[in-house]
Amino acid sequence: AQKVTQAQTEISVVEKEDVTLDCVYETRDTTYYLFWYKQPPSGELVFLIRRNSFDEQNEISGRYSWNFQKSTSSFNFTITASQVVDSAVYFCALSDLISSGSARQLTFGSGTQLTVLP
Amino acid sequence: EAGVTQFPSHSVIEKGQTVTLRCDPISGHDNLYWYRRVMGKEIKFLLHFVKESKQDESGMPNNRFLAERTGGTYSTLKVQPAELEDSGVYFCASSPQGTSGNKETQYFGPGTRLLVL
């Protein structure tokens, strides 16, 4: 069975601080996919990034960066120079593919509420 | 390209009533998923359609929940009769299939907030 753990329930930072959201996962699959989604106060789930299990390269997109380490089963998310608009709930999730090439169900962590104060 | 849409955005009903939620996936996406988040808990999978067929319905909580996807386009999720514990946010997601470069990614709709009184 797959499991995703986001130990940080809530994080509060002051604008311009850097913040890292932790994600630890468990799976028996050798090929899997990791995701981060953002849920702003408006409620929708916004896709941020997908990472394949066979690609451990870290990724940077603007102020966002992701650190994937298979050795520790972690997929952490860092926001540099945080802004008030980054305030949201962030979810880490795990999935794999079924034989037809479709994505299997996502297993979500419990989410981390990030509040960025002005 | 339009994203995943869900209707209604909010629904307030009394215990014992019936509610039907609708999801329109991204055009061309064969895969459609339903999830829900009950108060304070994790987002949990309900079921997965590939076109009009149910690929996986292991997350459906009980037989009060009925999902359909006639014609392989939009999907409905009916709760009948609704109970208090059904309150939460119901999300729909879709993904492409086969050789698409984004087949692993599920794109979510805005959710339907259901409150059962």
Short mmCIF file of C-alpha atoms in Angstrom, two decimals:
data_model
loop_
_atom_site.label_atom_id
_atom_site.label_comp_id
_atom_site.label_asym_id
_atom_site.label_seq_id
_atom_site.Cartn_x
_atom_site.Cartn_y
_atom_site.Cartn_z
CA ALA A 1 0.00 0.00 0.00
CA GLN A 2 1.14 3.52 -0.71
CA LYS A 3 1.43 6.18 1.97
CA VAL A 4 2.36 9.86 1.98
CA THR A 5 3.25 11.72 5.15
CA GLN A 6 3.34 15.48 5.54
CA ALA A 7 4.35 15.93 9.16
CA GLN A 8 3.97 19.71 9.15
CA THR A 9 0.33 20.56 9.65
CA GLU A 10 0.78 24.32 9.69
CA ILE A 11 3.69 26.64 8.95
CA SER A 12 3.74 30.38 9.38
CA VAL A 13 6.48 32.60 7.94
CA VAL A 14 7.01 36.26 7.33
CA GLU A 15 7.13 37.50 3.76
CA LYS A 16 10.50 37.07 2.02
CA GLU A 17 11.53 34.18 4.24
CA ASP A 18 12.36 30.83 2.66
CA VAL A 19 10.22 27.87 3.67
CA THR A 20 10.50 24.13 3.06
CA LEU A 21 7.54 21.77 3.08
CA ASP A 22 8.40 18.16 3.85
CA CYS A 23 6.98 15.08 2.19
CA VAL A 24 7.90 11.46 2.93
CA TYR A 25 6.40 8.59 1.00
CA GLU A 26 6.15 4.80 1.09
CA THR A 27 5.61 2.51 -1.87
CA ARG A 28 6.61 -0.95 -3.04
CA ASP A 29 6.46 0.06 -6.68
CA THR A 30 9.72 0.56 -8.54
CA THR A 31 8.16 3.06 -10.94
CA TYR A 32 6.03 5.77 -9.43
CA TYR A 33 5.24 9.46 -9.69
CA LEU A 34 5.29 12.18 -7.09
CA PHE A 35 3.28 15.37 -7.21
CA TRP A 36 2.74 18.63 -5.43
CA TYR A 37 -0.59 20.41 -5.58
CA LYS A 38 -1.54 23.83 -4.21
CA GLN A 39 -4.95 24.60 -2.78
CA PRO A 40 -5.41 28.37 -2.41
CA PRO A 41 -8.26 29.82 -0.32
CA SER A 42 -10.53 29.65 -3.37
CA GLY A 43 -10.46 25.87 -2.99
CA GLU A 44 -9.31 24.42 -6.30
CA LEU A 45 -6.36 22.03 -6.49
CA VAL A 46 -3.64 23.43 -8.71
CA PHE A 47 -1.01 21.10 -10.15
CA LEU A 48 2.54 22.32 -9.47
CA ILE A 49 4.94 19.54 -10.41
CA ARG A 50 5.30 15.86 -11.30
CA ARG A 51 8.44 13.85 -10.68
CA ASN A 52 9.25 10.35 -11.99
CA SER A 53 10.89 7.84 -9.70
CA PHE A 54 13.74 7.28 -12.12
CA ASP A 55 14.64 10.96 -12.34
CA GLU A 56 16.22 12.31 -9.18
CA GLN A 57 17.27 15.60 -10.65
CA ASN A 58 16.16 18.51 -8.56
CA GLU A 59 13.98 21.05 -10.26
CA ILE A 60 13.67 24.79 -9.97
CA SER A 61 10.84 26.91 -11.31
CA GLY A 62 11.12 30.55 -10.37
CA ARG A 63 10.89 30.79 -6.59
CA TYR A 64 9.88 27.12 -6.31
CA SER A 65 12.29 24.23 -6.05
CA TRP A 66 11.89 20.54 -5.35
CA ASN A 67 14.36 18.10 -3.80
CA PHE A 68 13.71 14.45 -4.59
CA GLN A 69 15.78 11.87 -2.70
CA LYS A 70 14.97 8.20 -3.20
CA SER A 71 17.41 7.16 -0.47
CA THR A 72 15.25 8.87 2.15
CA SER A 73 11.93 8.55 0.26
CA SER A 74 11.45 12.27 0.42
CA PHE A 75 10.18 14.89 -2.01
CA ASN A 76 10.52 18.27 -0.32
CA PHE A 77 9.29 21.58 -1.68
CA THR A 78 11.02 24.89 -1.02
CA ILE A 79 9.62 28.35 -1.65
CA THR A 80 12.28 31.03 -1.77
CA ALA A 81 11.47 34.60 -0.79
CA SER A 82 7.90 33.72 0.11
CA GLN A 83 5.03 36.04 -0.75
CA VAL A 84 1.58 36.51 0.73
CA VAL A 85 0.07 34.95 -2.41
CA ASP A 86 1.87 31.71 -1.53
CA SER A 87 -0.50 31.24 1.40
CA ALA A 88 -2.36 28.00 0.71
CA VAL A 89 -2.60 24.35 1.62
CA TYR A 90 0.03 22.29 -0.17
CA PHE A 91 -0.49 18.61 -0.84
CA CYS A 92 2.09 16.01 -1.73
CA ALA A 93 0.78 12.97 -3.61
CA LEU A 94 1.96 9.64 -5.04
CA SER A 95 0.74 7.52 -7.94
CA ASP A 96 1.79 4.99 -10.54
CA LEU A 97 0.48 3.82 -13.91
CA ILE A 98 -1.81 0.91 -14.64
CA SER A 99 -1.06 -1.37 -17.57
CA SER A 100 -3.19 0.60 -20.01
CA GLY A 101 -1.04 3.68 -19.47
CA SER A 102 -3.55 5.53 -17.35
CA ALA A 103 -2.64 7.12 -14.06
CA ARG A 104 -3.76 5.15 -11.05
CA GLN A 105 -5.43 6.86 -8.10
CA LEU A 106 -3.45 9.45 -6.21
CA THR A 107 -2.53 8.87 -2.59
CA PHE A 108 -2.41 12.23 -0.84
CA GLY A 109 -0.67 13.46 2.25
CA SER A 110 -2.74 15.33 4.80
CA GLY A 111 -1.53 18.71 3.54
CA THR A 112 0.46 21.58 5.02
CA GLN A 113 -1.23 24.92 5.62
CA LEU A 114 1.27 27.64 4.77
CA THR A 115 0.57 31.16 5.94
CA VAL A 116 2.80 33.95 4.73
CA LEU A 117 2.45 37.08 6.82
CA PRO A 118 3.10 40.55 5.36
CA GLU B 1 -8.40 24.78 -23.38
CA ALA B 2 -11.06 24.62 -20.68
CA GLY B 3 -10.16 22.92 -17.42
CA VAL B 4 -12.16 20.44 -15.40
CA THR B 5 -15.48 21.90 -14.35
CA GLN B 6 -17.79 20.81 -11.56
CA PHE B 7 -21.38 21.65 -10.77
CA PRO B 8 -22.70 22.78 -8.39
CA SER B 9 -19.98 24.63 -6.51
CA HIS B 10 -21.94 24.30 -3.27
CA SER B 11 -24.86 22.18 -2.12
CA VAL B 12 -26.69 22.20 1.19
CA ILE B 13 -29.19 19.40 1.72
CA GLU B 14 -30.92 17.67 4.57
CA LYS B 15 -30.13 14.19 5.74
CA GLY B 16 -32.02 11.66 3.69
CA GLN B 17 -32.20 13.77 0.55
CA THR B 18 -30.52 13.02 -2.75
CA VAL B 19 -27.77 15.06 -4.35
CA THR B 20 -26.17 14.68 -7.77
CA LEU B 21 -22.78 16.15 -8.53
CA ARG B 22 -21.53 16.64 -12.06
CA CYS B 23 -18.03 16.72 -13.50
CA ASP B 24 -16.96 17.71 -17.01
CA PRO B 25 -13.37 16.59 -17.67
CA ILE B 26 -10.87 18.28 -19.94
CA SER B 27 -11.84 17.57 -23.53
CA GLY B 28 -10.16 14.41 -24.81
CA HIS B 29 -9.26 13.04 -21.40
CA ASP B 30 -10.33 9.42 -21.18
CA ASN B 31 -9.60 9.12 -17.47
CA LEU B 32 -11.90 10.64 -14.89
CA TYR B 33 -11.48 10.36 -11.13
CA TRP B 34 -13.58 11.27 -8.12
CA TYR B 35 -12.05 12.14 -4.75
CA ARG B 36 -13.42 13.65 -1.58
CA ARG B 37 -12.10 15.39 1.48
CA VAL B 38 -14.23 15.19 4.56
CA MET B 39 -13.66 17.75 7.29
CA GLY B 40 -10.12 17.75 8.61
CA LYS B 41 -9.13 14.57 6.86
CA GLU B 42 -7.08 13.62 3.83
CA ILE B 43 -8.20 13.71 0.24
CA LYS B 44 -9.39 10.19 -0.50
CA PHE B 45 -9.94 8.42 -3.80
CA LEU B 46 -13.45 7.27 -4.65
CA LEU B 47 -13.33 5.84 -8.16
CA HIS B 48 -11.73 5.95 -11.59
CA PHE B 49 -13.37 5.79 -15.02
CA VAL B 50 -11.58 4.98 -18.24
CA LYS B 51 -13.98 6.30 -20.84
CA GLU B 52 -17.35 4.93 -19.74
CA SER B 53 -16.00 1.94 -17.80
CA LYS B 54 -15.26 1.83 -14.10
CA GLN B 55 -11.59 0.97 -13.83
CA ASP B 56 -11.41 1.08 -10.04
CA GLU B 57 -14.20 1.76 -7.58
CA SER B 58 -12.40 0.52 -4.49
CA GLY B 59 -12.77 3.84 -2.72
CA MET B 60 -16.55 4.10 -2.88
CA PRO B 61 -17.67 4.12 0.76
CA ASN B 62 -20.98 2.28 0.40
CA ASN B 63 -23.91 1.64 -1.92
CA ARG B 64 -25.43 5.04 -1.25
CA PHE B 65 -22.93 6.39 -3.76
CA LEU B 66 -23.51 5.83 -7.48
CA ALA B 67 -21.21 7.13 -10.19
CA GLU B 68 -21.91 7.10 -13.90
CA ARG B 69 -20.14 8.24 -17.02
CA THR B 70 -22.49 7.55 -19.89
CA GLY B 71 -20.86 8.09 -23.28
CA GLY B 72 -17.48 8.56 -21.71
CA THR B 73 -17.80 12.33 -21.42
CA TYR B 74 -19.12 13.95 -18.27
CA SER B 75 -19.71 12.03 -15.05
CA THR B 76 -22.24 12.24 -12.27
CA LEU B 77 -21.92 11.17 -8.66
CA LYS B 78 -25.20 10.62 -6.85
CA VAL B 79 -25.53 10.29 -3.10
CA GLN B 80 -28.84 8.73 -2.07
CA PRO B 81 -29.81 9.04 0.72
CA ALA B 82 -27.28 11.54 2.04
CA GLU B 83 -25.98 11.16 5.59
CA LEU B 84 -24.27 13.70 7.83
CA GLU B 85 -20.86 12.07 7.35
CA ASP B 86 -21.07 12.65 3.59
CA SER B 87 -20.35 16.35 4.13
CA GLY B 88 -17.10 17.47 2.57
CA VAL B 89 -15.54 18.61 -0.66
CA TYR B 90 -15.89 16.37 -3.69
CA PHE B 91 -13.19 16.77 -6.30
CA CYS B 92 -13.12 15.52 -9.83
CA ALA B 93 -9.93 15.10 -11.86
CA SER B 94 -9.08 13.99 -15.36
CA SER B 95 -6.01 12.80 -17.21
CA PRO B 96 -5.15 11.73 -20.74
CA GLN B 97 -4.23 8.20 -21.66
CA GLY B 98 -1.77 6.24 -23.72
CA THR B 99 1.15 8.02 -25.27
CA SER B 100 0.38 11.48 -24.02
CA GLY B 101 3.32 13.06 -22.28
CA ASN B 102 1.11 14.12 -19.41
CA LYS B 103 -0.68 10.83 -18.87
CA GLU B 104 0.63 10.57 -15.32
CA THR B 105 -0.84 13.92 -14.25
CA GLN B 106 -4.35 14.42 -12.96
CA TYR B 107 -5.89 17.86 -13.35
CA PHE B 108 -8.49 18.83 -10.80
CA GLY B 109 -11.71 20.76 -10.89
CA PRO B 110 -12.66 23.37 -8.28
CA GLY B 111 -14.65 20.89 -6.19
CA THR B 112 -18.21 20.74 -4.92
CA ARG B 113 -18.74 21.63 -1.28
CA LEU B 114 -21.48 19.43 0.12
CA LEU B 115 -23.08 20.09 3.47
CA VAL B 116 -25.59 17.60 4.84
CA LEU B 117 -27.69 18.94 7.72
#
